[in-house]
mmCIF file of C-alpha atoms in Angstrom:
data_model
loop_
_atom_site.group_PDB
_atom_site.id
_atom_site.type_symbol
_atom_site.label_atom_id
_atom_site.label_comp_id
_atom_site.label_asym_id
_atom_site.label_seq_id
_atom_site.Cartn_x
_atom_site.Cartn_y
_atom_site.Cartn_z
ATOM 1 C CA UNK P 1 0.065 -0.252 0.434
ATOM 2 C CA UNK P 2 1.435 3.499 -0.901
ATOM 3 C CA UNK P 3 1.299 6.369 1.557
ATOM 4 C CA UNK P 4 1.801 9.785 0.647
ATOM 5 C CA UNK P 5 4.749 11.533 2.305
ATOM 6 C CA UNK P 6 3.669 12.887 5.952
ATOM 7 C CA UNK P 7 6.395 14.096 6.762
ATOM 8 C CA UNK P 8 8.302 16.463 4.462
ATOM 9 C CA UNK P 9 11.646 17.311 6.049
ATOM 10 C CA UNK P 10 14.309 16.471 3.262
ATOM 11 C CA UNK P 11 14.716 15.963 -0.043
ATOM 12 C CA UNK P 12 15.883 11.975 0.874
ATOM 13 C CA UNK P 13 12.815 11.757 3.015
ATOM 14 C CA UNK P 14 10.665 12.909 0.127
ATOM 15 C CA UNK P 15 12.449 10.956 -2.454
ATOM 16 C CA UNK P 16 11.829 7.673 -0.062
ATOM 17 C CA UNK P 17 8.339 8.340 -0.020
ATOM 18 C CA UNK P 18 7.863 8.678 -3.405
ATOM 19 C CA UNK P 19 9.685 5.694 -5.056
ATOM 20 C CA UNK P 20 9.051 2.855 -2.063
ATOM 21 C CA UNK P 21 5.759 1.770 -1.075
ATOM 22 C CA UNK P 22 5.839 1.128 2.637
ATOM 23 C CA UNK P 23 4.546 3.269 5.378
ATOM 24 C CA UNK P 24 6.940 5.275 7.043
ATOM 25 C CA UNK P 25 7.387 5.468 10.797
ATOM 26 C CA UNK P 26 8.678 9.374 11.775
ATOM 27 C CA UNK P 27 11.836 9.217 13.866
ATOM 28 C CA UNK P 28 13.263 12.216 15.900
ATOM 29 C CA UNK P 29 15.495 13.196 13.256
ATOM 30 C CA UNK P 30 12.023 13.880 10.647
ATOM 31 C CA UNK P 31 9.827 15.017 13.562
ATOM 32 C CA UNK P 32 12.799 17.741 14.622
ATOM 33 C CA UNK P 33 13.221 18.998 11.143
ATOM 34 C CA UNK P 34 9.625 19.369 10.851
ATOM 35 C CA UNK P 35 9.258 21.083 13.583
ATOM 36 C CA UNK P 36 11.546 23.196 12.755
ATOM 37 C CA UNK P 37 9.615 23.582 9.575
ATOM 38 C CA UNK P 38 6.202 24.325 10.856
ATOM 39 C CA UNK P 39 7.696 27.030 13.654
ATOM 40 C CA UNK P 40 10.068 28.900 11.763
ATOM 41 C CA UNK P 41 7.423 29.892 8.719
ATOM 42 C CA UNK P 42 6.808 33.593 8.891
ATOM 43 C CA UNK P 43 3.716 35.142 10.221
ATOM 44 C CA UNK P 44 0.920 37.123 8.007
ATOM 45 C CA UNK P 45 -0.175 38.679 11.536
ATOM 46 C CA UNK P 46 0.962 40.565 14.241
ATOM 47 C CA UNK P 47 -1.655 39.517 16.808
ATOM 48 C CA UNK P 48 -0.579 40.894 20.145
ATOM 49 C CA UNK P 49 -1.745 39.095 23.117
ATOM 50 C CA UNK P 50 -1.941 40.617 26.308
ATOM 51 C CA UNK P 51 -2.159 38.826 29.689
ATOM 52 C CA UNK P 52 -3.442 40.012 32.866
ATOM 53 C CA UNK P 53 -2.903 38.356 35.867
ATOM 54 C CA UNK P 54 -4.489 39.089 39.448
ATOM 55 C CA UNK P 55 -4.299 37.959 42.677
ATOM 56 C CA UNK P 56 -7.416 39.326 44.526
ATOM 57 C CA UNK P 57 -7.152 40.135 47.957
ATOM 58 C CA UNK P 58 -7.944 37.474 50.456
ATOM 59 C CA UNK P 59 -10.471 39.283 52.231
ATOM 60 C CA UNK P 60 -12.881 39.473 49.333
ATOM 61 C CA UNK P 61 -15.787 37.700 49.470
ATOM 62 C CA UNK P 62 -15.762 35.180 46.281
ATOM 63 C CA UNK P 63 -18.795 37.081 44.716
ATOM 64 C CA UNK P 64 -16.964 40.159 44.251
ATOM 65 C CA UNK P 65 -14.184 38.374 42.765
ATOM 66 C CA UNK P 66 -16.559 36.686 40.362
ATOM 67 C CA UNK P 67 -18.440 39.764 39.510
ATOM 68 C CA UNK P 68 -14.819 41.385 38.963
ATOM 69 C CA UNK P 69 -14.028 38.675 36.314
ATOM 70 C CA UNK P 70 -17.514 39.025 35.009
ATOM 71 C CA UNK P 71 -17.040 42.356 34.438
ATOM 72 C CA UNK P 72 -13.585 41.939 33.039
ATOM 73 C CA UNK P 73 -14.154 39.146 30.692
ATOM 74 C CA UNK P 74 -17.523 41.444 29.221
ATOM 75 C CA UNK P 75 -15.288 43.687 27.650
ATOM 76 C CA UNK P 76 -14.684 41.877 24.608
ATOM 77 C CA UNK P 77 -17.986 42.742 23.723
ATOM 78 C CA UNK P 78 -18.053 46.351 25.773
ATOM 79 C CA UNK P 79 -15.140 47.815 23.784
ATOM 80 C CA UNK P 80 -15.961 49.331 20.724
ATOM 81 C CA UNK P 81 -13.895 52.039 18.998
ATOM 82 C CA UNK P 82 -16.195 55.094 18.154
ATOM 83 C CA UNK P 83 -15.371 55.082 14.394
ATOM 84 C CA UNK P 84 -16.744 50.773 13.884
ATOM 85 C CA UNK P 85 -18.621 50.469 16.862
ATOM 86 C CA UNK P 86 -17.259 46.645 16.482
ATOM 87 C CA UNK P 87 -14.962 44.866 19.091
ATOM 88 C CA UNK P 88 -11.803 45.445 18.168
ATOM 89 C CA UNK P 89 -10.522 42.426 21.129
ATOM 90 C CA UNK P 90 -9.811 39.629 18.339
ATOM 91 C CA UNK P 91 -10.233 36.846 21.333
ATOM 92 C CA UNK P 92 -10.501 36.640 25.053
ATOM 93 C CA UNK P 93 -10.110 33.171 27.486
ATOM 94 C CA UNK P 94 -9.795 34.146 31.018
ATOM 95 C CA UNK P 95 -10.002 31.454 34.484
ATOM 96 C CA UNK P 96 -8.409 30.980 37.659
ATOM 97 C CA UNK P 97 -4.850 29.622 38.123
ATOM 98 C CA UNK P 98 -5.368 26.472 38.209
ATOM 99 C CA UNK P 99 -1.717 25.238 37.422
ATOM 100 C CA UNK P 100 -0.334 21.966 39.808
ATOM 101 C CA UNK P 101 3.515 23.228 39.798
ATOM 102 C CA UNK P 102 3.196 25.764 42.230
ATOM 103 C CA UNK P 103 4.519 28.450 40.705
ATOM 104 C CA UNK P 104 1.950 30.723 40.657
ATOM 105 C CA UNK P 105 3.567 33.312 42.532
ATOM 106 C CA UNK P 106 0.315 34.279 44.686
ATOM 107 C CA UNK P 107 -1.420 34.863 41.126
ATOM 108 C CA UNK P 108 -5.403 33.175 41.310
ATOM 109 C CA UNK P 109 -6.847 34.649 38.134
ATOM 110 C CA UNK P 110 -5.611 34.691 34.450
ATOM 111 C CA UNK P 111 -7.050 37.237 31.602
ATOM 112 C CA UNK P 112 -5.610 36.497 27.782
ATOM 113 C CA UNK P 113 -6.893 38.789 25.494
ATOM 114 C CA UNK P 114 -5.686 39.338 21.421
ATOM 115 C CA UNK P 115 -5.318 42.379 19.719
ATOM 116 C CA UNK P 116 -5.481 42.508 15.905
ATOM 117 C CA UNK P 117 -2.511 45.757 16.049
ATOM 118 C CA UNK P 118 -0.584 47.879 18.472
ATOM 119 C CA UNK P 119 -3.057 50.659 17.491
ATOM 120 C CA UNK P 120 -5.702 48.227 18.966
ATOM 121 C CA UNK P 121 -3.944 47.669 22.029
ATOM 122 C CA UNK P 122 -3.128 51.517 22.733
ATOM 123 C CA UNK P 123 -6.539 52.223 22.403
ATOM 124 C CA UNK P 124 -7.200 49.574 24.738
ATOM 125 C CA UNK P 125 -4.477 50.907 27.245
ATOM 126 C CA UNK P 126 -5.491 54.590 27.061
ATOM 127 C CA UNK P 127 -8.511 55.627 25.426
ATOM 128 C CA UNK P 128 -11.420 53.147 25.721
ATOM 129 C CA UNK P 129 -14.167 54.199 28.279
ATOM 130 C CA UNK P 130 -15.372 50.616 28.704
ATOM 131 C CA UNK P 131 -11.807 49.484 29.989
ATOM 132 C CA UNK P 132 -10.503 52.658 32.035
ATOM 133 C CA UNK P 133 -14.122 51.808 33.788
ATOM 134 C CA UNK P 134 -13.060 49.014 34.778
ATOM 135 C CA UNK P 135 -9.544 49.674 35.380
ATOM 136 C CA UNK P 136 -11.529 52.457 37.615
ATOM 137 C CA UNK P 137 -13.354 49.690 39.548
ATOM 138 C CA UNK P 138 -10.503 47.637 41.139
ATOM 139 C CA UNK P 139 -8.934 49.759 44.011
ATOM 140 C CA UNK P 140 -8.594 48.022 46.707
ATOM 141 C CA UNK P 141 -9.732 44.799 45.308
ATOM 142 C CA UNK P 142 -6.373 43.493 43.891
ATOM 143 C CA UNK P 143 -3.515 42.218 46.124
ATOM 144 C CA UNK P 144 -0.394 41.822 43.068
ATOM 145 C CA UNK P 145 -1.108 42.146 39.381
ATOM 146 C CA UNK P 146 1.116 41.567 36.552
ATOM 147 C CA UNK P 147 0.646 42.213 32.946
ATOM 148 C CA UNK P 148 2.180 40.944 30.108
ATOM 149 C CA UNK P 149 1.996 41.747 26.540
ATOM 150 C CA UNK P 150 4.038 39.503 23.094
ATOM 151 C CA UNK P 151 3.917 40.187 19.725
ATOM 152 C CA UNK P 152 3.354 36.181 18.273
ATOM 153 C CA UNK P 153 6.429 35.441 16.989
ATOM 154 C CA UNK P 154 8.831 38.132 17.727
ATOM 155 C CA UNK P 155 11.061 36.923 19.675
#
């Protein structure tokens, strides 16, 4: 039975796939080469990932924490630039920290959003009334926060 080349990592492997009729078993080298090919493809997008991490004060009622988290998550649909009036946060994921590694340094909740451009992120951080209003509600609720951003594929 002839199988197509599943791991196009080298010309030799491609030649092997085209001229022999047996199933290929991926090896460490073919998988590494394939992973390298997949990881170094240039991105056509400069998607920016914005990660917000909170440690809420221990004195807060769980209901207040839930309310605050729901408010932040709602920004995905409430953040609308005045020109388009369409949401510009491209994706939003959030949840309670549950890593078993024990290296969260007190962080309890994580919020991850993506922006299509630096301009969208800049608007969110400095001008969006929905976001700026949310930030004002955090006074007295947060023990510790950390924010990190990265542009996909930029190292």
